[in-house]
Coordinates of C-alpha atoms in Angstrom, one line a residue:
M1 CA -45.9 -8.6 28.7
D2 CA -45.9 -5.5 26.1
T3 CA -47.1 -6.0 22.5
A4 CA -43.3 -6.2 21.2
T5 CA -42.5 -9.0 23.4
F6 CA -45.9 -10.8 22.6
F7 CA -45.3 -10.8 18.9
V8 CA -41.7 -12.7 19.4
E9 CA -42.9 -15.0 22.1
G10 CA -46.7 -15.3 22.4
T11 CA -48.0 -18.9 22.0
A12 CA -50.7 -19.8 19.8
N13 CA -52.6 -20.3 22.8
Q14 CA -52.0 -16.6 23.8
F15 CA -52.5 -15.4 20.4
E16 CA -55.9 -17.2 19.9
H17 CA -57.0 -15.5 23.4
V18 CA -56.0 -12.0 22.3
L19 CA -57.5 -12.7 19.0
S20 CA -61.1 -13.2 20.7
L21 CA -60.4 -9.8 22.6
Y22 CA -60.6 -8.0 19.0
P23 CA -64.6 -6.9 19.6
Q24 CA -63.4 -5.2 22.7
A25 CA -60.3 -3.8 21.6
L26 CA -62.3 -2.4 18.6
R27 CA -64.9 -1.0 20.8
L28 CA -62.7 0.7 22.8
K29 CA -60.7 2.4 19.9
A30 CA -64.0 3.3 18.3
E31 CA -64.8 5.2 21.6
T32 CA -61.5 7.4 21.3
K33 CA -61.9 7.9 17.4
T34 CA -65.9 8.7 16.7
K35 CA -68.9 10.3 18.7
K36 CA -70.6 7.1 17.1
P37 CA -68.7 4.1 18.2
E38 CA -71.2 1.9 16.4
D39 CA -70.8 3.2 13.6
L40 CA -67.4 1.9 13.1
I41 CA -68.4 -1.4 15.0
K42 CA -70.8 -2.1 11.8
L43 CA -68.2 -1.0 9.4
D44 CA -65.4 -3.2 10.5
N45 CA -68.2 -6.2 10.9
W46 CA -68.7 -5.8 6.9
Y47 CA -65.1 -5.1 6.1
Q48 CA -63.9 -8.1 8.1
N49 CA -67.0 -10.2 7.7
E50 CA -68.8 -9.9 4.6
L51 CA -66.8 -8.3 2.1
P52 CA -64.3 -11.2 1.8
G53 CA -67.6 -13.7 0.7
K54 CA -68.6 -11.4 -1.4
I55 CA -65.2 -10.8 -3.5
K56 CA -64.4 -14.6 -3.1
S57 CA -68.3 -15.1 -4.7
R58 CA -66.9 -13.6 -7.9
G59 CA -64.6 -16.1 -8.7
K60 CA -62.1 -15.8 -11.3
D61 CA -63.2 -11.8 -12.1
A62 CA -62.8 -11.3 -8.2
H63 CA -62.8 -7.3 -8.2
L64 CA -64.1 -4.7 -5.7
N65 CA -66.7 -2.0 -7.3
H66 CA -66.7 1.5 -6.8
E67 CA -69.1 1.7 -3.7
E68 CA -67.0 -1.2 -1.8
I69 CA -63.8 0.7 -2.4
C70 CA -65.4 4.1 -0.8
Q71 CA -66.2 2.1 2.1
I72 CA -63.0 0.4 2.6
M73 CA -61.4 3.9 2.7
K74 CA -64.0 5.2 5.4
W75 CA -63.1 2.3 7.1
K76 CA -59.2 2.6 6.8
Q77 CA -59.8 6.4 8.1
T78 CA -62.1 5.7 11.0
R79 CA -60.1 3.0 12.3
G80 CA -56.7 4.1 11.9
K81 CA -55.3 7.8 10.6
T82 CA -57.7 10.4 8.9
F83 CA -56.7 12.4 5.7
P84 CA -59.6 14.0 4.3
Q85 CA -57.9 14.4 0.8
L86 CA -58.1 10.8 0.7
N87 CA -61.7 11.1 1.0
Y88 CA -62.2 12.7 -2.1
L89 CA -59.4 11.2 -4.4
I90 CA -60.9 7.7 -3.9
K91 CA -64.5 8.7 -5.0
V92 CA -62.8 10.5 -8.3
N93 CA -62.1 7.0 -9.8
T94 CA -64.4 5.8 -12.3
P95 CA -66.2 2.3 -11.6
R96 CA -64.9 1.1 -14.9
A97 CA -61.4 1.7 -13.5
V98 CA -62.0 0.3 -9.8
M99 CA -63.3 -2.7 -11.3
A100 CA -60.5 -3.2 -13.6
E101 CA -57.5 -2.2 -11.7
T102 CA -59.0 -4.2 -8.8
K103 CA -59.2 -7.4 -10.9
K104 CA -55.8 -7.2 -12.1
A105 CA -54.4 -6.4 -8.6
F106 CA -56.3 -9.8 -7.5
K107 CA -55.3 -11.9 -10.5
K108 CA -51.6 -10.7 -9.7
L109 CA -51.8 -12.5 -6.2
P110 CA -49.5 -14.2 -4.7
N111 CA -47.4 -11.8 -5.5
L112 CA -48.1 -8.8 -3.5
G113 CA -45.3 -6.4 -5.1
L114 CA -47.3 -6.9 -8.3
A115 CA -50.8 -6.4 -7.0
L116 CA -50.0 -3.4 -5.2
T117 CA -48.1 -1.8 -8.4
A118 CA -51.4 -2.6 -9.9
L119 CA -53.1 -1.1 -7.2
S120 CA -51.4 1.8 -7.1
N121 CA -52.9 3.1 -10.7
L122 CA -56.3 4.3 -8.7
K123 CA -56.2 7.7 -7.6
G124 CA -56.0 7.9 -3.6
V125 CA -54.7 4.3 -3.0
G126 CA -51.1 4.2 -1.5
T127 CA -49.7 1.3 0.2
T128 CA -51.7 1.2 2.9
M129 CA -55.1 1.4 1.7
A130 CA -53.6 -1.2 -1.1
S131 CA -52.9 -3.5 1.7
A132 CA -56.6 -3.2 2.9
L133 CA -58.1 -4.0 -0.4
L134 CA -55.8 -6.9 -0.6
A135 CA -56.4 -8.0 3.0
A136 CA -60.3 -8.0 2.2
A137 CA -59.8 -10.0 -1.3
A138 CA -57.0 -12.6 0.1
P139 CA -56.5 -12.6 4.3
D140 CA -54.6 -15.8 3.9
K141 CA -52.0 -13.7 2.0
A142 CA -52.1 -10.1 3.0
P143 CA -52.1 -7.9 6.2
F144 CA -53.3 -4.6 6.4
M145 CA -50.3 -2.4 7.3
A146 CA -51.9 -1.0 10.6
D147 CA -49.4 1.4 12.5
E148 CA -50.0 -0.3 15.5
C149 CA -48.8 -3.7 14.4
L150 CA -45.7 -1.6 12.4
K151 CA -45.3 -0.4 15.9
A152 CA -45.4 -3.7 17.6
I153 CA -42.7 -5.3 15.8
P154 CA -39.1 -4.6 16.9
A155 CA -37.1 -5.0 14.0
I156 CA -39.3 -2.1 12.3
E157 CA -37.8 0.7 13.9
G158 CA -39.9 3.8 11.9
I159 CA -42.8 3.6 9.8
D160 CA -42.6 4.7 5.9
Y161 CA -45.5 4.2 4.2
T162 CA -43.7 2.5 1.2
A163 CA -44.1 -0.9 -0.8
K164 CA -41.0 -1.8 0.4
E165 CA -41.6 -1.5 4.2
Y166 CA -45.2 -3.3 3.5
L167 CA -43.1 -5.9 2.1
N168 CA -40.7 -6.5 5.2
F169 CA -44.0 -6.3 7.5
V170 CA -45.3 -9.1 5.7
A171 CA -41.9 -11.0 6.1
H172 CA -42.5 -10.5 9.8
I173 CA -45.8 -11.2 10.0
Q174 CA -45.2 -14.5 8.0
N175 CA -42.7 -15.7 10.2
T176 CA -44.9 -15.6 13.0
V177 CA -47.6 -17.4 10.8
E178 CA -45.3 -20.1 10.4
R179 CA -44.4 -20.4 14.0
L180 CA -47.8 -20.1 15.3
N181 CA -49.0 -22.8 12.8
G182 CA -46.0 -25.1 14.1
E183 CA -47.6 -25.3 17.4
C184 CA -51.1 -25.9 15.7
S185 CA -51.9 -29.5 14.3
E186 CA -53.2 -27.5 11.5
N187 CA -52.5 -24.2 9.8
T188 CA -55.1 -22.1 11.9
W189 CA -53.2 -18.9 11.5
N190 CA -52.7 -16.6 8.5
P191 CA -50.8 -13.3 7.9
H192 CA -54.7 -11.5 8.7
S193 CA -55.6 -13.3 11.6
V194 CA -51.8 -12.6 13.2
E195 CA -52.1 -8.7 12.4
L196 CA -55.8 -8.5 13.8
A197 CA -54.4 -10.6 16.9
L198 CA -51.3 -8.0 17.2
W199 CA -53.4 -4.7 16.6
T200 CA -55.7 -5.9 19.5
H201 CA -52.6 -6.2 22.0
Y202 CA -51.4 -3.0 21.0
V203 CA -55.0 -1.1 21.3
A204 CA -55.7 -3.0 24.5
N205 CA -52.3 -2.3 26.1
E206 CA -52.7 1.2 25.3
F207 CA -56.3 2.0 26.4
K208 CA -57.1 -0.7 29.0
P209 CA -54.0 -3.0 30.0
E210 CA -56.1 -5.3 32.3
L211 CA -58.2 -6.6 29.5
L212 CA -55.0 -8.6 28.8
N213 CA -54.7 -10.3 32.5
S214 CA -57.1 -12.8 31.2
V215 CA -54.1 -14.1 29.1
P216 CA -52.9 -17.7 29.6
E217 CA -49.3 -18.0 30.9
A218 CA -47.2 -19.4 28.4
P219 CA -45.1 -22.6 29.3
K220 CA -41.5 -21.8 30.9
K221 CA -38.9 -22.2 28.7
P222 CA -36.0 -24.4 29.0
I223 CA -32.6 -21.3 30.1
S224 CA -31.2 -22.0 26.4
D225 CA -34.4 -21.0 24.5
Q226 CA -34.8 -18.3 27.0
T227 CA -31.4 -16.8 26.4
N228 CA -32.3 -17.0 22.7
T229 CA -35.5 -14.8 22.9
D230 CA -33.6 -12.3 24.9
A231 CA -31.4 -11.7 22.5
H232 CA -34.4 -10.8 20.0
T233 CA -36.2 -8.8 22.4
N234 CA -33.5 -6.6 24.5
G235 CA -33.6 -3.3 23.2
N236 CA -36.9 -3.3 22.0
V237 CA -38.7 0.3 22.5
N238 CA -41.6 0.5 24.9
Q239 CA -45.2 0.8 23.6
T240 CA -45.2 4.0 21.1
K241 CA -48.6 6.2 21.4
L242 CA -50.2 6.8 17.8
D243 CA -49.8 10.5 18.0
E244 CA -46.1 10.5 18.9
P245 CA -43.8 11.7 15.9
T246 CA -42.6 8.9 14.2
S247 CA -39.0 8.1 12.8
D248 CA -38.4 9.2 9.5
E249 CA -36.1 6.2 8.5
S250 CA -37.1 4.3 5.5
N251 CA -37.1 1.5 3.8
P252 CA -36.0 -1.0 6.9
E253 CA -34.2 -4.0 5.6
P254 CA -36.2 -7.0 4.8
L255 CA -35.9 -10.4 6.9
P256 CA -34.4 -13.2 4.9
P257 CA -36.4 -15.6 3.2
S258 CA -37.7 -18.6 5.5
N259 CA -38.9 -22.0 5.7
G260 CA -39.4 -22.2 1.9
H261 CA -41.2 -18.6 1.5
Q262 CA -39.3 -17.1 -1.7
L263 CA -39.3 -13.5 -0.6
T264 CA -38.0 -11.2 -3.4
I265 CA -37.3 -7.5 -3.0
E266 CA -36.1 -4.7 -5.8
D267 CA -33.4 -2.5 -4.1
D268 CA -34.8 0.9 -4.3
S269 CA -33.5 3.7 -2.1
R270 CA -35.0 6.3 -3.5
D271 CA -37.8 7.8 -1.0
K272 CA -41.1 7.1 -1.5
S273 CA -45.0 8.5 -1.0
E274 CA -48.1 6.5 -0.2
D275 CA -49.3 7.3 -3.2
D276 CA -45.6 6.0 -4.9
I277 CA -45.9 2.5 -5.0
T278 CA -42.6 0.5 -6.6
N279 CA -42.4 -2.8 -8.3
D280 CA -41.0 -4.7 -5.9
S281 CA -42.7 -8.2 -5.2
I282 CA -43.2 -11.2 -2.7
T283 CA -44.4 -14.6 -3.0
T284 CA -45.8 -16.7 -0.3
S285 CA -46.9 -20.1 -0.1
E286 CA -50.6 -21.0 0.0
S287 CA -52.0 -21.4 3.3
A288 CA -55.0 -22.2 5.0
Q289 CA -57.5 -19.5 4.9
T290 CA -59.3 -19.5 8.4
P291 CA -62.5 -17.6 9.1
L292 CA -62.0 -15.1 11.9
A293 CA -65.5 -16.6 13.2
E294 CA -66.8 -15.5 16.7
A295 CA -63.7 -13.4 17.4
L296 CA -65.0 -10.6 15.1
T297 CA -69.0 -11.0 15.1
E298 CA -69.4 -9.9 18.9
D299 CA -70.7 -6.3 19.4
S300 CA -71.4 -6.3 15.9
S301 CA -74.6 -5.9 13.5
S302 CA -74.5 -6.3 9.6
L303 CA -73.8 -3.3 7.7
P304 CA -76.1 -3.2 4.2
A305 CA -73.6 -4.8 1.5
P306 CA -72.6 -2.0 -1.2
D307 CA -74.2 -3.0 -4.4

């Protein structure tokens, strides 16, 4: 099963199993990205397991400090694409500005569009970085905009780092959250956990496909259901390696609202760079925040938390 098919057809049981492979997929990625894989593994443990609790402990004044936002940039670039100039720009922000703008952004939640706009006031914070900040503060509302996940979603044909594309991405992820939770007795899944499972499948499929051989088989569907699923998956592109050129197609149309989730995106056809975030908006309903638990702690050791 390729990652696009997994995203469209994967069951809650299959997603749960794939998410449990996250530590192994992270190590595979770390070994290809850096000479010191343990550095990324420790940094990821801090981002996934320690930072969210620290932000939450600040209550109504939830915010990030300067050292934390610099650490998140380091995590983002070590795990994904590297843009050296962003490391410089993020450090230029004053501690006061970081605290004020992140506090303002977190207060805008669950409106992701307004939160993105607030974060764009910080130097070096484009759409992707903003999504990393929001995923740490509110994993029950915001997924991280990883390239691997964008490329795995059949309806997203090209990558353009804009607010509009992020909101489109969130809509697709939220639909999968609702589908998976519909199979469970409790609301087990949230946008960040679905994003992590999708990332895990993509990375494993790229670097060590046999790792996915242990994924349980899905129950066979009735013929009528299978026909409907095929209509969604036919014509999907194959897995694309991250170093291949991406399409310059921008601003894909978002999915329509589903299952009570209100989606509002202002029409803006002009080109936008990563640092040009528009005042698009999305509102998602509250969903249960579920710890990523053991899936994210294996092979990880604690990184000293920033002050």
